[in-house]
Amino acid sequence: MEITARKIANIPAHKTSCAIVTIAKSRKLSEAAKAIDSAQSGLISAALKHGEISGNAGETLMLHGAADAASARILLVGVGSSAKFDAATARKTSTAIVKALRAGKCKEACLHGTGLGSSDYSLGQFCELLSRDLSLASYVYSETVSKPRPALPLRKLVVNGGDELTVREANKFLNRGQYVGDGMNIARRLGDLPGNICTPTFLASEARQLAKSSAKLSTRILEEKDMLKLGMGALLSVSAGSDQPAKLIQMQYKGAASTQKPYVLVGKGITFDSGGISLKPGAKMDEMKYDMCGAASVFGTLTAIIAMELPINVVALVAASENLPNGRATKPGDVVTSMSGQTIEILNTDAEGRLVLCDTLTYAERFKPAAVVDIATLTGACIVALGSQASAMYSNNDKLAEQLNSAGEISYDRVWRMPLWEEYQRQINTPFADIANVGGPAAGSITAACFLARFTEKYHWAHLDIAGSAWNSAPKGATGRPVAMLTRYLMDRAGIK
Ligand code: BES
Ligand code: MN
Ligand code: ZN
């Protein structure tokens, strides 16, 4: 899809199959709306007069222009009261535009942006959001279906920023939105692929593939024998019951001098989580193919920052394994030794995410990170606590927590900070090892984070539990979250406004 900015001086004369204009709650017409209205004998004023649209954010109305008019159709889009245009209103507006363009089967359209944006949320930011949403709307899962559903028909969108936004600025935001959207689609594809295709070995080959696309990216795959040498007894206890070998995938993005400390992203990559010997019940077990969405978000974020050529260093680590039961599988009550030296009593083999993560987090120390962020579909309890609106965020550093929070707000890919209080730690004490891998039914997302906290004391660290935000159950599909938030966080670190 081609999305570009253009300065359009003579709006009513601009030929388009669908002109998009905003309608504010005040019902005062924008310059563009006024121009089209008078060229098309008061078409827009008439719709307003009849109360067909009132200007609330999220409302749309498709009008059909006169046969000889340059704008064949006019899409009116409610944007609420212009002074209060914020991230939430922008989200509603952008979603509504994409929906209307899909319903109208538009192949081409032109958005007149005047009247969009406020001191809170700029027209540029809106351009980024809309372009991201359009990328997302063009995602179609096709790999294992004979007749994939039709893609969004839109081929071309022109954005006229009027006097508010130069063509250059608008294009900057539009491109950025596409990069983030593309990154999210990478994450969605990996998430949606079935477990028999998307195995740890498959993820490793995807990493090598990605490295081919950029001279700044290098890949190293640690095999089980390498992990054994490093003493990764926790990670290997998860892959013990599977015929598919575990892979620790390391991707290094060098966008800055090697003296610059890297930001490390760690993704949970359980390509299928059956629960292991602590087998899960059958209902919805298919959705455990999504248990590698943390890893998928790392791939997506890397793709976006490669496209943006961010001037920072990033190390991505993906802990990839299946969690299956067989005769060699880890059993409840088994004790293993992690790379950190801490022993772990595995009371429930279904709490496997923290086991693959803890060794990967210890491994992360060698990169002397500026900060480490892990992303994991870690607990069902996280869904109980926050639903799908927010990813749970935990951190041992207030500044890092605030940076992630603000990145989440701006990108509208939000996180909510949860407590890591010392008092929760006792839930994972056990007489038989240094630490137990489960902490009982209370505060399940928190005790999982407390487990990880015992492996991350040497650096600034945050953990994102994305169990509720990474995929939807109806209709089923990966969301690509939290790629937008992570990309924004890294853009902020690179000083990109
Ligand atoms: N991958 C699951 C968490 C999960 C479950 C995410 C359902 C999304 C939907 C994780 O490995 C797991 O099984 N966690 C257990 C932990 C428990 C045994 C302490 C859970 O949440 O039930
Ligand atoms: Mn599990
Ligand atoms: Zn899991």
mmCIF file with all atom_site columns, N, CA, C and O in Angstrom, residues 216 252-263 310-315 367-368:
data_model
loop_
_atom_site.group_PDB
_atom_site.id
_atom_site.type_symbol
_atom_site.label_atom_id
_atom_site.label_alt_id
_atom_site.label_comp_id
_atom_site.label_asym_id
_atom_site.label_entity_id
_atom_site.label_seq_id
_atom_site.pdbx_PDB_ins_code
_atom_site.Cartn_x
_atom_site.Cartn_y
_atom_site.Cartn_z
_atom_site.occupancy
_atom_site.B_iso_or_equiv
_atom_site.pdbx_formal_charge
_atom_site.auth_seq_id
_atom_site.auth_comp_id
_atom_site.auth_asym_id
_atom_site.auth_atom_id
_atom_site.pdbx_PDB_model_num
ATOM 1  N N  . LYS A 1 216 ? 23.460 -4.397 9.767  1.00 0.00 ? 216 LYS A N  1
ATOM 2  C CA . LYS A 1 216 ? 23.636 -4.023 11.163 1.00 0.00 ? 216 LYS A CA 1
ATOM 3  C C  . LYS A 1 216 ? 23.238 -5.157 12.119 1.00 0.00 ? 216 LYS A C  1
ATOM 4  O O  . LYS A 1 216 ? 23.411 -5.049 13.323 1.00 0.00 ? 216 LYS A O  1
ATOM 5  N N  . GLN A 1 252 ? 21.945 -9.422 17.349 1.00 0.00 ? 252 GLN A N  1
ATOM 6  C CA . GLN A 1 252 ? 22.574 -8.187 17.799 1.00 0.00 ? 252 GLN A CA 1
ATOM 7  C C  . GLN A 1 252 ? 22.448 -7.114 16.734 1.00 0.00 ? 252 GLN A C  1
ATOM 8  O O  . GLN A 1 252 ? 22.933 -7.289 15.611 1.00 0.00 ? 252 GLN A O  1
ATOM 9  N N  . TYR A 1 253 ? 21.790 -6.027 17.115 1.00 0.00 ? 253 TYR A N  1
ATOM 10 C CA . TYR A 1 253 ? 21.640 -4.890 16.204 1.00 0.00 ? 253 TYR A CA 1
ATOM 11 C C  . TYR A 1 253 ? 22.625 -3.807 16.616 1.00 0.00 ? 253 TYR A C  1
ATOM 12 O O  . TYR A 1 253 ? 22.563 -3.294 17.739 1.00 0.00 ? 253 TYR A O  1
ATOM 13 N N  . LYS A 1 254 ? 23.532 -3.466 15.701 1.00 0.00 ? 254 LYS A N  1
ATOM 14 C CA . LYS A 1 254 ? 24.530 -2.431 16.012 1.00 0.00 ? 254 LYS A CA 1
ATOM 15 C C  . LYS A 1 254 ? 24.220 -1.177 15.209 1.00 0.00 ? 254 LYS A C  1
ATOM 16 O O  . LYS A 1 254 ? 24.558 -1.068 14.042 1.00 0.00 ? 254 LYS A O  1
ATOM 17 N N  . GLY A 1 255 ? 23.569 -0.223 15.883 1.00 0.00 ? 255 GLY A N  1
ATOM 18 C CA . GLY A 1 255 ? 23.227 1.033  15.222 1.00 0.00 ? 255 GLY A CA 1
ATOM 19 C C  . GLY A 1 255 ? 24.078 2.174  15.747 1.00 0.00 ? 255 GLY A C  1
ATOM 20 O O  . GLY A 1 255 ? 23.971 3.303  15.279 1.00 0.00 ? 255 GLY A O  1
ATOM 21 N N  . ALA A 1 256 ? 24.910 1.882  16.773 1.00 0.00 ? 256 ALA A N  1
ATOM 22 C CA . ALA A 1 256 ? 25.739 2.921  17.387 1.00 0.00 ? 256 ALA A CA 1
ATOM 23 C C  . ALA A 1 256 ? 27.115 2.350  17.696 1.00 0.00 ? 256 ALA A C  1
ATOM 24 O O  . ALA A 1 256 ? 27.352 1.150  17.523 1.00 0.00 ? 256 ALA A O  1
ATOM 25 N N  . ALA A 1 257 ? 28.002 3.198  18.176 1.00 0.00 ? 257 ALA A N  1
ATOM 26 C CA . ALA A 1 257 ? 29.357 2.761  18.530 1.00 0.00 ? 257 ALA A CA 1
ATOM 27 C C  . ALA A 1 257 ? 29.289 1.630  19.550 1.00 0.00 ? 257 ALA A C  1
ATOM 28 O O  . ALA A 1 257 ? 28.375 1.595  20.382 1.00 0.00 ? 257 ALA A O  1
ATOM 29 N N  . SER A 1 258 ? 30.252 0.711  19.493 1.00 0.00 ? 258 SER A N  1
ATOM 30 C CA . SER A 1 258 ? 30.173 -0.446 20.395 1.00 0.00 ? 258 SER A CA 1
ATOM 31 C C  . SER A 1 258 ? 30.410 -0.077 21.849 1.00 0.00 ? 258 SER A C  1
ATOM 32 O O  . SER A 1 258 ? 30.181 -0.876 22.742 1.00 0.00 ? 258 SER A O  1
ATOM 33 N N  . THR A 1 259 ? 30.845 1.187  22.096 1.00 0.00 ? 259 THR A N  1
ATOM 34 C CA . THR A 1 259 ? 30.986 1.649  23.478 1.00 0.00 ? 259 THR A CA 1
ATOM 35 C C  . THR A 1 259 ? 29.621 1.940  24.118 1.00 0.00 ? 259 THR A C  1
ATOM 36 O O  . THR A 1 259 ? 29.518 2.044  25.330 1.00 0.00 ? 259 THR A O  1
ATOM 37 N N  . GLN A 1 260 ? 28.592 2.080  23.281 1.00 0.00 ? 260 GLN A N  1
ATOM 38 C CA . GLN A 1 260 ? 27.239 2.364  23.788 1.00 0.00 ? 260 GLN A CA 1
ATOM 39 C C  . GLN A 1 260 ? 26.603 1.082  24.317 1.00 0.00 ? 260 GLN A C  1
ATOM 40 O O  . GLN A 1 260 ? 26.519 0.085  23.595 1.00 0.00 ? 260 GLN A O  1
ATOM 41 N N  . LYS A 1 261 ? 26.171 1.131  25.583 1.00 0.00 ? 261 LYS A N  1
ATOM 42 C CA . LYS A 1 261 ? 25.540 -0.050 26.181 1.00 0.00 ? 261 LYS A CA 1
ATOM 43 C C  . LYS A 1 261 ? 24.253 -0.418 25.440 1.00 0.00 ? 261 LYS A C  1
ATOM 44 O O  . LYS A 1 261 ? 23.461 0.462  25.085 1.00 0.00 ? 261 LYS A O  1
ATOM 45 N N  . PRO A 1 262 ? 24.027 -1.695 25.219 1.00 0.00 ? 262 PRO A N  1
ATOM 46 C CA . PRO A 1 262 ? 22.840 -2.090 24.471 1.00 0.00 ? 262 PRO A CA 1
ATOM 47 C C  . PRO A 1 262 ? 21.574 -2.181 25.334 1.00 0.00 ? 262 PRO A C  1
ATOM 48 O O  . PRO A 1 262 ? 21.653 -2.379 26.547 1.00 0.00 ? 262 PRO A O  1
ATOM 49 N N  . TYR A 1 263 ? 20.441 -2.026 24.695 1.00 0.00 ? 263 TYR A N  1
ATOM 50 C CA . TYR A 1 263 ? 19.152 -2.359 25.301 1.00 0.00 ? 263 TYR A CA 1
ATOM 51 C C  . TYR A 1 263 ? 18.886 -3.811 24.941 1.00 0.00 ? 263 TYR A C  1
ATOM 52 O O  . TYR A 1 263 ? 19.000 -4.191 23.769 1.00 0.00 ? 263 TYR A O  1
ATOM 53 N N  . LEU A 1 310 ? 17.548 3.003  13.708 1.00 0.00 ? 310 LEU A N  1
ATOM 54 C CA . LEU A 1 310 ? 17.768 3.711  14.975 1.00 0.00 ? 310 LEU A CA 1
ATOM 55 C C  . LEU A 1 310 ? 19.248 3.672  15.385 1.00 0.00 ? 310 LEU A C  1
ATOM 56 O O  . LEU A 1 310 ? 19.882 2.616  15.321 1.00 0.00 ? 310 LEU A O  1
ATOM 57 N N  . PRO A 1 311 ? 19.777 4.826  15.816 1.00 0.00 ? 311 PRO A N  1
ATOM 58 C CA . PRO A 1 311 ? 21.197 4.892  16.200 1.00 0.00 ? 311 PRO A CA 1
ATOM 59 C C  . PRO A 1 311 ? 21.445 4.432  17.640 1.00 0.00 ? 311 PRO A C  1
ATOM 60 O O  . PRO A 1 311 ? 21.948 5.200  18.474 1.00 0.00 ? 311 PRO A O  1
ATOM 61 N N  . ILE A 1 312 ? 21.075 3.190  17.938 1.00 0.00 ? 312 ILE A N  1
ATOM 62 C CA . ILE A 1 312 ? 21.317 2.611  19.271 1.00 0.00 ? 312 ILE A CA 1
ATOM 63 C C  . ILE A 1 312 ? 21.743 1.159  19.074 1.00 0.00 ? 312 ILE A C  1
ATOM 64 O O  . ILE A 1 312 ? 21.637 0.628  17.960 1.00 0.00 ? 312 ILE A O  1
ATOM 65 N N  . ASN A 1 313 ? 22.206 0.541  20.148 1.00 0.00 ? 313 ASN A N  1
ATOM 66 C CA . ASN A 1 313 ? 22.525 -0.888 20.098 1.00 0.00 ? 313 ASN A CA 1
ATOM 67 C C  . ASN A 1 313 ? 21.438 -1.678 20.813 1.00 0.00 ? 313 ASN A C  1
ATOM 68 O O  . ASN A 1 313 ? 20.978 -1.279 21.885 1.00 0.00 ? 313 ASN A O  1
ATOM 69 N N  . VAL A 1 314 ? 21.032 -2.772 20.196 1.00 0.00 ? 314 VAL A N  1
ATOM 70 C CA . VAL A 1 314 ? 19.986 -3.618 20.782 1.00 0.00 ? 314 VAL A CA 1
ATOM 71 C C  . VAL A 1 314 ? 20.427 -5.075 20.676 1.00 0.00 ? 314 VAL A C  1
ATOM 72 O O  . VAL A 1 314 ? 20.937 -5.503 19.640 1.00 0.00 ? 314 VAL A O  1
ATOM 73 N N  . VAL A 1 315 ? 20.252 -5.799 21.762 1.00 0.00 ? 315 VAL A N  1
ATOM 74 C CA . VAL A 1 315 ? 20.477 -7.248 21.722 1.00 0.00 ? 315 VAL A CA 1
ATOM 75 C C  . VAL A 1 315 ? 19.126 -7.918 21.959 1.00 0.00 ? 315 VAL A C  1
ATOM 76 O O  . VAL A 1 315 ? 18.417 -7.573 22.904 1.00 0.00 ? 315 VAL A O  1
ATOM 77 N N  . PHE A 1 367 ? 26.166 -8.857 28.301 1.00 0.00 ? 367 PHE A N  1
ATOM 78 C CA . PHE A 1 367 ? 26.112 -7.743 27.353 1.00 0.00 ? 367 PHE A CA 1
ATOM 79 C C  . PHE A 1 367 ? 26.231 -6.389 28.060 1.00 0.00 ? 367 PHE A C  1
ATOM 80 O O  . PHE A 1 367 ? 26.166 -5.348 27.420 1.00 0.00 ? 367 PHE A O  1
ATOM 81 N N  . LYS A 1 368 ? 26.394 -6.399 29.388 1.00 0.00 ? 368 LYS A N  1
ATOM 82 C CA . LYS A 1 368 ? 26.470 -5.157 30.177 1.00 0.00 ? 368 LYS A CA 1
ATOM 83 C C  . LYS A 1 368 ? 25.383 -4.178 29.728 1.00 0.00 ? 368 LYS A C  1
ATOM 84 O O  . LYS A 1 368 ? 25.662 -3.071 29.253 1.00 0.00 ? 368 LYS A O  1
#
